mmCIF file of C-alpha atoms in Angstrom:
data_model
loop_
_atom_site.group_PDB
_atom_site.id
_atom_site.type_symbol
_atom_site.label_atom_id
_atom_site.label_comp_id
_atom_site.label_asym_id
_atom_site.label_seq_id
_atom_site.Cartn_x
_atom_site.Cartn_y
_atom_site.Cartn_z
ATOM 1 C CA MET A 1 26.784 -22.864 -1.314
ATOM 2 C CA ALA A 2 23.760 -20.611 -1.015
ATOM 3 C CA VAL A 3 21.152 -21.297 1.657
ATOM 4 C CA ILE A 4 17.551 -20.162 1.114
ATOM 5 C CA ARG A 5 15.524 -19.800 4.311
ATOM 6 C CA THR A 6 12.932 -17.758 6.154
ATOM 7 C CA TYR A 7 13.855 -14.799 8.328
ATOM 8 C CA GLN A 8 15.803 -15.349 11.545
ATOM 9 C CA PRO A 9 16.335 -12.740 14.284
ATOM 10 C CA GLY A 10 19.554 -10.924 13.524
ATOM 11 C CA ASP A 11 19.030 -10.832 9.743
ATOM 12 C CA GLU A 12 18.124 -7.171 9.829
ATOM 13 C CA GLY A 13 21.676 -5.862 9.385
ATOM 14 C CA GLY A 14 22.294 -7.999 6.298
ATOM 15 C CA ILE A 15 18.916 -7.109 4.799
ATOM 16 C CA LEU A 16 19.526 -3.383 5.279
ATOM 17 C CA ARG A 17 22.984 -3.628 3.709
ATOM 18 C CA LEU A 18 21.476 -5.403 0.704
ATOM 19 C CA PHE A 19 18.760 -2.721 0.423
ATOM 20 C CA ALA A 20 21.398 0.044 0.409
ATOM 21 C CA THR A 21 23.379 -1.773 -2.307
ATOM 22 C CA VAL A 22 20.405 -2.476 -4.575
ATOM 23 C CA PHE A 23 18.370 0.712 -4.164
ATOM 24 C CA GLN A 24 21.164 3.174 -3.329
ATOM 25 C CA SER A 25 19.257 4.483 -0.319
ATOM 26 C CA GLU A 26 19.153 3.825 3.395
ATOM 27 C CA VAL A 27 16.396 2.361 5.566
ATOM 28 C CA SER A 28 16.670 2.614 9.331
ATOM 29 C CA LEU A 29 16.405 -0.419 11.594
ATOM 30 C CA GLU A 30 13.431 1.252 13.277
ATOM 31 C CA ALA A 31 11.594 1.596 9.955
ATOM 32 C CA TRP A 32 12.355 -2.042 9.077
ATOM 33 C CA ARG A 33 10.931 -3.227 12.384
ATOM 34 C CA TRP A 34 7.814 -1.102 11.850
ATOM 35 C CA LYS A 35 7.249 -2.669 8.451
ATOM 36 C CA TYR A 36 7.807 -6.330 9.239
ATOM 37 C CA LEU A 37 7.499 -7.046 12.965
ATOM 38 C CA ARG A 38 3.721 -6.784 13.319
ATOM 39 C CA GLU A 39 1.055 -8.310 15.540
ATOM 40 C CA GLY A 40 3.287 -11.107 16.774
ATOM 41 C CA ASN A 41 3.330 -12.820 13.361
ATOM 42 C CA PRO A 42 6.556 -14.210 11.854
ATOM 43 C CA PRO A 43 7.908 -11.710 9.308
ATOM 44 C CA PRO A 44 6.926 -12.807 5.766
ATOM 45 C CA VAL A 45 10.542 -12.692 4.615
ATOM 46 C CA VAL A 46 12.692 -15.201 2.710
ATOM 47 C CA VAL A 47 16.405 -14.612 2.149
ATOM 48 C CA ALA A 48 19.205 -16.298 0.237
ATOM 49 C CA GLU A 49 22.495 -16.315 2.077
ATOM 50 C CA GLU A 50 25.947 -17.125 0.720
ATOM 51 C CA ASN A 51 29.106 -17.082 2.864
ATOM 52 C CA SER A 52 27.052 -15.479 5.676
ATOM 53 C CA GLU A 53 25.995 -12.605 3.385
ATOM 54 C CA ILE A 54 22.317 -12.020 2.540
ATOM 55 C CA VAL A 55 22.244 -11.636 -1.236
ATOM 56 C CA CYS A 56 18.550 -12.117 -2.187
ATOM 57 C CA HIS A 57 15.368 -11.072 -0.405
ATOM 58 C CA MET A 58 11.641 -11.584 -1.008
ATOM 59 C CA ALA A 59 9.185 -10.020 1.414
ATOM 60 C CA ALA A 60 5.663 -8.658 1.682
ATOM 61 C CA LEU A 61 3.348 -6.785 4.002
ATOM 62 C CA ARG A 62 0.612 -8.886 5.572
ATOM 63 C CA GLN A 63 -2.705 -7.259 4.672
ATOM 64 C CA ARG A 64 -6.131 -8.102 6.078
ATOM 65 C CA VAL A 65 -8.377 -7.695 3.046
ATOM 66 C CA LEU A 66 -12.165 -7.468 3.094
ATOM 67 C CA TRP A 67 -13.553 -9.571 0.265
ATOM 68 C CA GLN A 68 -17.312 -9.157 -0.033
ATOM 69 C CA GLY A 69 -17.574 -8.718 3.730
ATOM 70 C CA GLN A 70 -15.224 -11.543 4.747
ATOM 71 C CA GLU A 71 -11.642 -10.983 5.851
ATOM 72 C CA VAL A 72 -8.849 -12.827 4.028
ATOM 73 C CA ILE A 73 -5.072 -12.500 4.049
ATOM 74 C CA ALA A 74 -3.222 -11.039 1.069
ATOM 75 C CA TRP A 75 0.399 -10.014 0.635
ATOM 76 C CA ASP A 76 1.565 -6.594 -0.569
ATOM 77 C CA SER A 77 4.932 -7.289 -2.192
ATOM 78 C CA VAL A 78 7.731 -4.905 -1.154
ATOM 79 C CA ASP A 79 11.540 -4.795 -1.079
ATOM 80 C CA THR A 80 12.103 -7.637 -3.556
ATOM 81 C CA MET A 81 15.825 -7.473 -4.315
ATOM 82 C CA CYS A 82 18.940 -9.336 -5.382
ATOM 83 C CA HIS A 83 22.582 -8.324 -5.092
ATOM 84 C CA PRO A 84 23.993 -7.423 -8.553
ATOM 85 C CA ARG A 85 26.653 -10.151 -8.254
ATOM 86 C CA PHE A 86 23.973 -12.833 -8.006
ATOM 87 C CA GLN A 87 21.541 -11.713 -10.701
ATOM 88 C CA GLY A 88 20.957 -14.066 -13.620
ATOM 89 C CA ARG A 89 22.067 -17.175 -11.716
ATOM 90 C CA GLY A 90 18.647 -18.547 -10.750
ATOM 91 C CA LEU A 91 19.114 -17.860 -7.046
ATOM 92 C CA PHE A 92 16.687 -14.952 -7.034
ATOM 93 C CA LYS A 93 13.959 -17.038 -8.664
ATOM 94 C CA ARG A 94 14.470 -19.860 -6.137
ATOM 95 C CA THR A 95 14.193 -17.344 -3.293
ATOM 96 C CA ILE A 96 10.863 -16.110 -4.667
ATOM 97 C CA GLN A 97 9.637 -19.679 -5.133
ATOM 98 C CA ALA A 98 10.472 -20.424 -1.489
ATOM 99 C CA PHE A 99 8.330 -17.458 -0.439
ATOM 100 C CA MET A 100 5.422 -18.770 -2.520
ATOM 101 C CA ARG A 101 5.658 -22.216 -0.920
ATOM 102 C CA GLU A 102 5.716 -20.702 2.566
ATOM 103 C CA TRP A 103 2.963 -18.082 2.246
ATOM 104 C CA GLY A 104 1.101 -18.774 -0.988
ATOM 105 C CA THR A 105 -1.603 -21.301 -1.822
ATOM 106 C CA GLY A 106 -3.520 -22.388 1.256
ATOM 107 C CA ARG A 107 -2.109 -19.546 3.359
ATOM 108 C CA SER A 108 -3.473 -16.489 1.546
ATOM 109 C CA ALA A 109 -5.734 -15.279 -1.263
ATOM 110 C CA PHE A 110 -3.218 -13.471 -3.457
ATOM 111 C CA LEU A 111 -0.011 -11.465 -3.676
ATOM 112 C CA TYR A 112 -0.033 -8.009 -5.272
ATOM 113 C CA GLY A 113 2.306 -5.152 -5.973
ATOM 114 C CA PHE A 114 2.699 -1.842 -7.792
ATOM 115 C CA PRO A 115 5.750 -2.180 -10.060
ATOM 116 C CA THR A 116 6.702 0.421 -12.608
ATOM 117 C CA GLU A 117 6.749 -0.391 -16.296
ATOM 118 C CA ARG A 118 10.500 -0.974 -15.966
ATOM 119 C CA HIS A 119 10.059 -3.768 -13.387
ATOM 120 C CA LYS A 120 6.731 -5.176 -14.604
ATOM 121 C CA ARG A 121 8.137 -7.766 -17.000
ATOM 122 C CA LEU A 122 10.690 -8.984 -14.456
ATOM 123 C CA GLY A 123 7.904 -9.514 -11.907
ATOM 124 C CA GLU A 124 5.883 -11.491 -14.425
ATOM 125 C CA LEU A 125 8.880 -13.725 -15.168
ATOM 126 C CA LEU A 126 10.130 -14.274 -11.614
ATOM 127 C CA VAL A 127 7.080 -13.800 -9.371
ATOM 128 C CA GLY A 128 4.428 -15.052 -11.779
ATOM 129 C CA TYR A 129 2.513 -11.783 -11.697
ATOM 130 C CA GLU A 130 -0.490 -11.173 -13.925
ATOM 131 C CA PRO A 131 -1.204 -7.587 -14.984
ATOM 132 C CA VAL A 132 -4.432 -6.266 -13.438
ATOM 133 C CA ALA A 133 -4.544 -2.636 -14.587
ATOM 134 C CA ARG A 134 -2.442 0.472 -14.768
ATOM 135 C CA VAL A 135 -2.600 2.506 -11.588
ATOM 136 C CA TYR A 136 -4.836 5.525 -12.064
ATOM 137 C CA ARG A 137 -3.238 8.760 -10.855
ATOM 138 C CA LEU A 138 -5.183 11.929 -10.042
ATOM 139 C CA HIS A 139 -3.750 15.384 -9.478
ATOM 140 C CA HIS A 140 -5.009 18.864 -8.763
ATOM 141 C CA GLU A 141 -3.483 22.308 -8.405
ATOM 142 C CA VAL A 142 -4.257 23.877 -5.058
ATOM 143 C CA ALA A 143 -6.450 26.943 -5.425
ATOM 144 C CA PRO A 144 -6.610 29.956 -3.089
ATOM 145 C CA ALA A 145 -8.958 29.483 -0.153
ATOM 146 C CA ALA A 146 -12.542 30.588 -0.717
ATOM 147 C CA THR A 147 -13.935 29.683 2.685
ATOM 148 C CA ILE A 148 -12.684 28.296 5.972
ATOM 149 C CA PRO A 149 -13.382 24.536 5.909
ATOM 150 C CA ALA A 150 -15.349 22.875 8.688
ATOM 151 C CA ALA A 151 -12.921 19.961 8.797
ATOM 152 C CA ILE A 152 -10.528 19.406 11.666
ATOM 153 C CA VAL A 153 -6.846 18.709 10.990
ATOM 154 C CA THR A 154 -5.137 16.636 13.650
ATOM 155 C CA ASP A 155 -2.358 14.157 14.359
ATOM 156 C CA VAL A 156 -4.615 11.527 15.943
ATOM 157 C CA LEU A 157 -7.282 9.190 14.605
ATOM 158 C CA PRO A 158 -10.959 9.816 15.402
ATOM 159 C CA PRO A 159 -11.774 7.944 18.649
ATOM 160 C CA HIS A 160 -14.775 6.045 17.238
ATOM 161 C CA TRP A 161 -13.367 5.374 13.796
ATOM 162 C CA ASP A 162 -14.156 1.633 13.752
ATOM 163 C CA GLU A 163 -17.890 2.371 14.006
ATOM 164 C CA HIS A 164 -17.651 4.621 10.962
ATOM 165 C CA TRP A 165 -15.447 2.186 9.075
ATOM 166 C CA ARG A 166 -17.937 -0.677 9.455
ATOM 167 C CA LYS A 167 -20.491 1.507 7.683
ATOM 168 C CA LEU A 168 -18.133 2.705 4.961
ATOM 169 C CA ALA A 169 -16.662 -0.734 4.225
ATOM 170 C CA ARG A 170 -19.992 -2.158 3.046
ATOM 171 C CA ARG A 171 -19.781 -0.544 -0.383
ATOM 172 C CA PHE A 172 -16.427 -2.095 -1.313
ATOM 173 C CA ALA A 173 -16.281 -5.511 -2.984
ATOM 174 C CA MET A 174 -12.615 -5.842 -1.999
ATOM 175 C CA ILE A 175 -10.436 -3.483 -0.002
ATOM 176 C CA PRO A 176 -7.485 -3.796 2.383
ATOM 177 C CA GLN A 177 -8.714 -3.021 5.883
ATOM 178 C CA ARG A 178 -8.892 0.615 6.914
ATOM 179 C CA ASP A 179 -9.928 -0.036 10.513
ATOM 180 C CA HIS A 180 -8.340 1.679 13.502
ATOM 181 C CA ALA A 181 -5.718 -1.046 13.996
ATOM 182 C CA HIS A 182 -4.503 -0.794 10.405
ATOM 183 C CA LEU A 183 -4.501 3.000 10.253
ATOM 184 C CA ARG A 184 -2.699 3.224 13.579
ATOM 185 C CA TRP A 185 0.059 0.939 12.285
ATOM 186 C CA ARG A 186 0.227 2.470 8.803
ATOM 187 C CA TYR A 187 0.327 6.127 9.819
ATOM 188 C CA LEU A 188 0.820 6.710 13.542
ATOM 189 C CA ALA A 189 3.418 4.017 14.185
ATOM 190 C CA ARG A 190 5.565 4.650 11.111
ATOM 191 C CA PRO A 191 8.810 6.178 12.401
ATOM 192 C CA ASP A 192 10.137 7.765 9.210
ATOM 193 C CA ARG A 193 7.061 9.671 8.011
ATOM 194 C CA HIS A 194 4.565 12.168 9.387
ATOM 195 C CA TYR A 195 0.931 12.371 8.295
ATOM 196 C CA ARG A 196 -1.955 14.754 8.878
ATOM 197 C CA PHE A 197 -5.472 13.466 9.529
ATOM 198 C CA VAL A 198 -8.473 15.436 8.292
ATOM 199 C CA THR A 199 -11.865 14.594 9.750
ATOM 200 C CA ILE A 200 -15.360 15.970 10.335
ATOM 201 C CA PRO A 201 -16.538 15.747 13.958
ATOM 202 C CA MET A 202 -18.887 12.787 14.583
ATOM 203 C CA ALA A 203 -19.105 11.948 10.857
ATOM 204 C CA PRO A 204 -17.870 8.985 8.777
ATOM 205 C CA ALA A 205 -15.152 11.043 7.108
ATOM 206 C CA LEU A 206 -11.379 10.707 7.257
ATOM 207 C CA ALA A 207 -8.586 11.757 4.927
ATOM 208 C CA VAL A 208 -4.857 11.213 5.413
ATOM 209 C CA VAL A 209 -2.294 13.523 3.841
ATOM 210 C CA ALA A 210 1.469 13.094 3.467
ATOM 211 C CA LEU A 211 3.348 16.290 2.707
ATOM 212 C CA GLN A 212 6.151 15.782 0.172
ATOM 213 C CA PRO A 213 8.509 18.267 -1.479
ATOM 214 C CA GLY A 214 6.309 20.115 -3.948
ATOM 215 C CA LYS A 215 3.122 18.124 -3.399
ATOM 216 C CA ALA A 216 0.621 16.683 -0.947
ATOM 217 C CA ALA A 217 -0.070 12.955 -1.291
ATOM 218 C CA LEU A 218 -3.683 12.094 -0.531
ATOM 219 C CA MET A 219 -3.162 8.701 1.101
ATOM 220 C CA GLU A 220 -6.786 8.038 2.123
ATOM 221 C CA PHE A 221 -10.152 9.605 1.344
ATOM 222 C CA LEU A 222 -12.763 7.674 3.323
ATOM 223 C CA VAL A 223 -16.187 9.260 3.434
ATOM 224 C CA ASP A 224 -19.905 8.517 3.085
ATOM 225 C CA HIS A 225 -20.216 8.784 -0.695
ATOM 226 C CA GLU A 226 -23.961 9.361 -0.447
ATOM 227 C CA ASP A 227 -23.410 12.683 1.369
ATOM 228 C CA PRO A 228 -22.001 15.202 -1.149
ATOM 229 C CA THR A 229 -21.788 17.983 1.428
ATOM 230 C CA LEU A 230 -19.633 15.829 3.686
ATOM 231 C CA SER A 231 -17.414 14.804 0.784
ATOM 232 C CA HIS A 232 -16.805 18.408 -0.256
ATOM 233 C CA LEU A 233 -16.099 19.491 3.321
ATOM 234 C CA LEU A 234 -13.534 16.724 3.720
ATOM 235 C CA LEU A 235 -11.860 17.616 0.432
ATOM 236 C CA ALA A 236 -11.744 21.288 1.444
ATOM 237 C CA GLY A 237 -9.904 20.204 4.583
ATOM 238 C CA VAL A 238 -7.378 18.271 2.508
ATOM 239 C CA GLU A 239 -6.771 21.284 0.292
ATOM 240 C CA GLY A 240 -6.394 23.419 3.409
ATOM 241 C CA VAL A 241 -3.554 21.184 4.621
ATOM 242 C CA ALA A 242 -1.773 21.526 1.278
ATOM 243 C CA ARG A 243 -2.351 25.259 1.159
ATOM 244 C CA GLU A 244 -1.024 25.785 4.681
ATOM 245 C CA ALA A 245 2.100 23.782 3.826
ATOM 246 C CA GLY A 246 2.654 25.881 0.705
ATOM 247 C CA VAL A 247 2.613 22.968 -1.728
ATOM 248 C CA PRO A 248 0.994 23.619 -5.132
ATOM 249 C CA LEU A 249 -0.185 20.124 -6.041
ATOM 250 C CA ILE A 250 -2.280 17.279 -4.602
ATOM 251 C CA GLU A 251 -1.698 13.761 -5.943
ATOM 252 C CA ALA A 252 -3.807 10.650 -5.341
ATOM 253 C CA TRP A 253 -4.239 7.065 -6.535
ATOM 254 C CA PHE A 254 -7.714 5.606 -6.894
ATOM 255 C CA PRO A 255 -8.969 2.902 -9.291
ATOM 256 C CA ARG A 256 -10.612 4.115 -12.440
ATOM 257 C CA PHE A 257 -13.864 2.301 -11.500
ATOM 258 C CA SER A 258 -14.080 3.922 -8.056
ATOM 259 C CA TRP A 259 -16.475 6.547 -6.773
ATOM 260 C CA GLU A 260 -13.464 8.474 -5.460
ATOM 261 C CA GLN A 261 -12.088 8.880 -8.974
ATOM 262 C CA GLU A 262 -15.463 10.033 -10.291
ATOM 263 C CA PHE A 263 -15.979 12.462 -7.419
ATOM 264 C CA LEU A 264 -12.542 14.051 -7.666
ATOM 265 C CA CYS A 265 -12.590 14.380 -11.456
ATOM 266 C CA ALA A 266 -16.234 15.162 -12.185
ATOM 267 C CA ALA A 267 -17.162 17.208 -9.131
ATOM 268 C CA SER A 268 -13.894 18.690 -7.913
ATOM 269 C CA GLY A 269 -11.790 19.515 -10.960
ATOM 270 C CA TYR A 270 -9.074 16.890 -10.590
ATOM 271 C CA SER A 271 -7.321 15.488 -13.646
ATOM 272 C CA GLY A 272 -6.703 11.769 -14.037
ATOM 273 C CA GLY A 273 -4.652 9.459 -16.177
ATOM 274 C CA GLU A 274 -2.675 6.247 -16.226
ATOM 275 C CA SER A 275 0.595 6.316 -14.293
ATOM 276 C CA GLU A 276 3.873 4.464 -14.817
ATOM 277 C CA HIS A 277 2.841 1.982 -12.115
ATOM 278 C CA TRP A 278 0.845 -1.208 -12.591
ATOM 279 C CA LEU A 279 -1.315 -3.168 -10.192
ATOM 280 C CA GLU A 280 -0.208 -6.779 -10.629
ATOM 281 C CA CYS A 281 -1.159 -9.982 -8.825
ATOM 282 C CA ARG A 282 -0.171 -13.587 -8.210
ATOM 283 C CA LEU A 283 -3.363 -15.488 -7.403
ATOM 284 C CA PHE A 284 -3.567 -18.299 -4.827
ATOM 285 C CA ASP A 285 -7.357 -18.537 -4.498
ATOM 286 C CA GLN A 286 -8.924 -20.050 -7.619
ATOM 287 C CA ARG A 287 -12.097 -18.029 -7.166
ATOM 288 C CA LEU A 288 -10.208 -14.866 -8.079
ATOM 289 C CA SER A 289 -9.125 -13.567 -11.470
ATOM 290 C CA ALA A 290 -7.065 -10.590 -12.594
ATOM 291 C CA SER A 291 -10.045 -9.280 -14.591
ATOM 292 C CA TRP A 292 -12.270 -9.345 -11.483
ATOM 293 C CA LEU A 293 -9.637 -7.504 -9.435
ATOM 294 C CA ALA A 294 -9.403 -4.870 -12.177
ATOM 295 C CA GLU A 295 -13.035 -3.925 -11.563
ATOM 296 C CA HIS A 296 -13.320 -4.527 -7.812
ATOM 297 C CA PHE A 297 -10.000 -4.243 -5.914
ATOM 298 C CA PHE A 298 -9.804 -0.843 -4.266
ATOM 299 C CA TYR A 299 -6.441 0.773 -3.570
ATOM 300 C CA SER A 300 -5.064 4.181 -2.714
ATOM 301 C CA LEU A 301 -1.630 5.690 -2.111
ATOM 302 C CA GLY A 302 -1.981 4.250 1.396
ATOM 303 C CA ASP A 303 -1.302 0.828 -0.118
ATOM 304 C CA PHE A 304 2.021 1.994 -1.570
ATOM 305 C CA ASP A 305 4.812 1.778 1.009
ATOM 306 C CA VAL A 306 6.992 4.446 -0.615
ATOM 307 C CA TYR A 307 4.924 7.302 0.911
#
């Protein structure tokens, strides 16, 4: 008989074996620990186990989200999976329901994810997702250098970043935290990826770039939007990272309503369009709606755990 329960120490091996079976790729134990063992909180993980084998798994990343200046908890759904032998038997749905009881209403504001069109309907049926909006993807071909940018490229975060972030955060109605603690975990502590930081000395400006085969992923672009000179300097630094790495393309995700999208497309020659991914949500706070999130919830590639 299957047992549905929350994570227990020692589950990691079974979870990683299930991941390899379902997704046909490997995740290291070190990367798993980075993702889920954070800040002393119990991992938000529910598993279904049958004959001592983990066969279903529902998990999420705990995100501190600023909602009109107040911090709330939301869950970024990742690694939802079921062994092929147990699909269509109701066990997967009961595993997801157990997660919702444990971490849903009364414990958090909402759950969100970025499924592709292929998985969107399944998430709506099993998780109870509502569609918010298609993810907006931007891309740009890297041009030859015209000038030497004033930005600094480094492997460390700016020392006084939290002071800058408090200023930048005021313009967002809702955004997952980008403070020093979050950025340190997301980029510096991740064991299976390497990122470059682009910054302007003493200025509220920070970009994060992940170099991928054939492209540079612009994970973050955090800058004083009222200073066009600063914004262009930061973007020149990003393009310098891509150019130095020899990759021809920069890709980014930013909501269609965002200043970032307008700046990159209108002022910097980027092209934008809807991607195969959707932003979807399961709401736990009755004050929220999918339509409000569509016009106010800010995301970037930094909210997508694949990169």
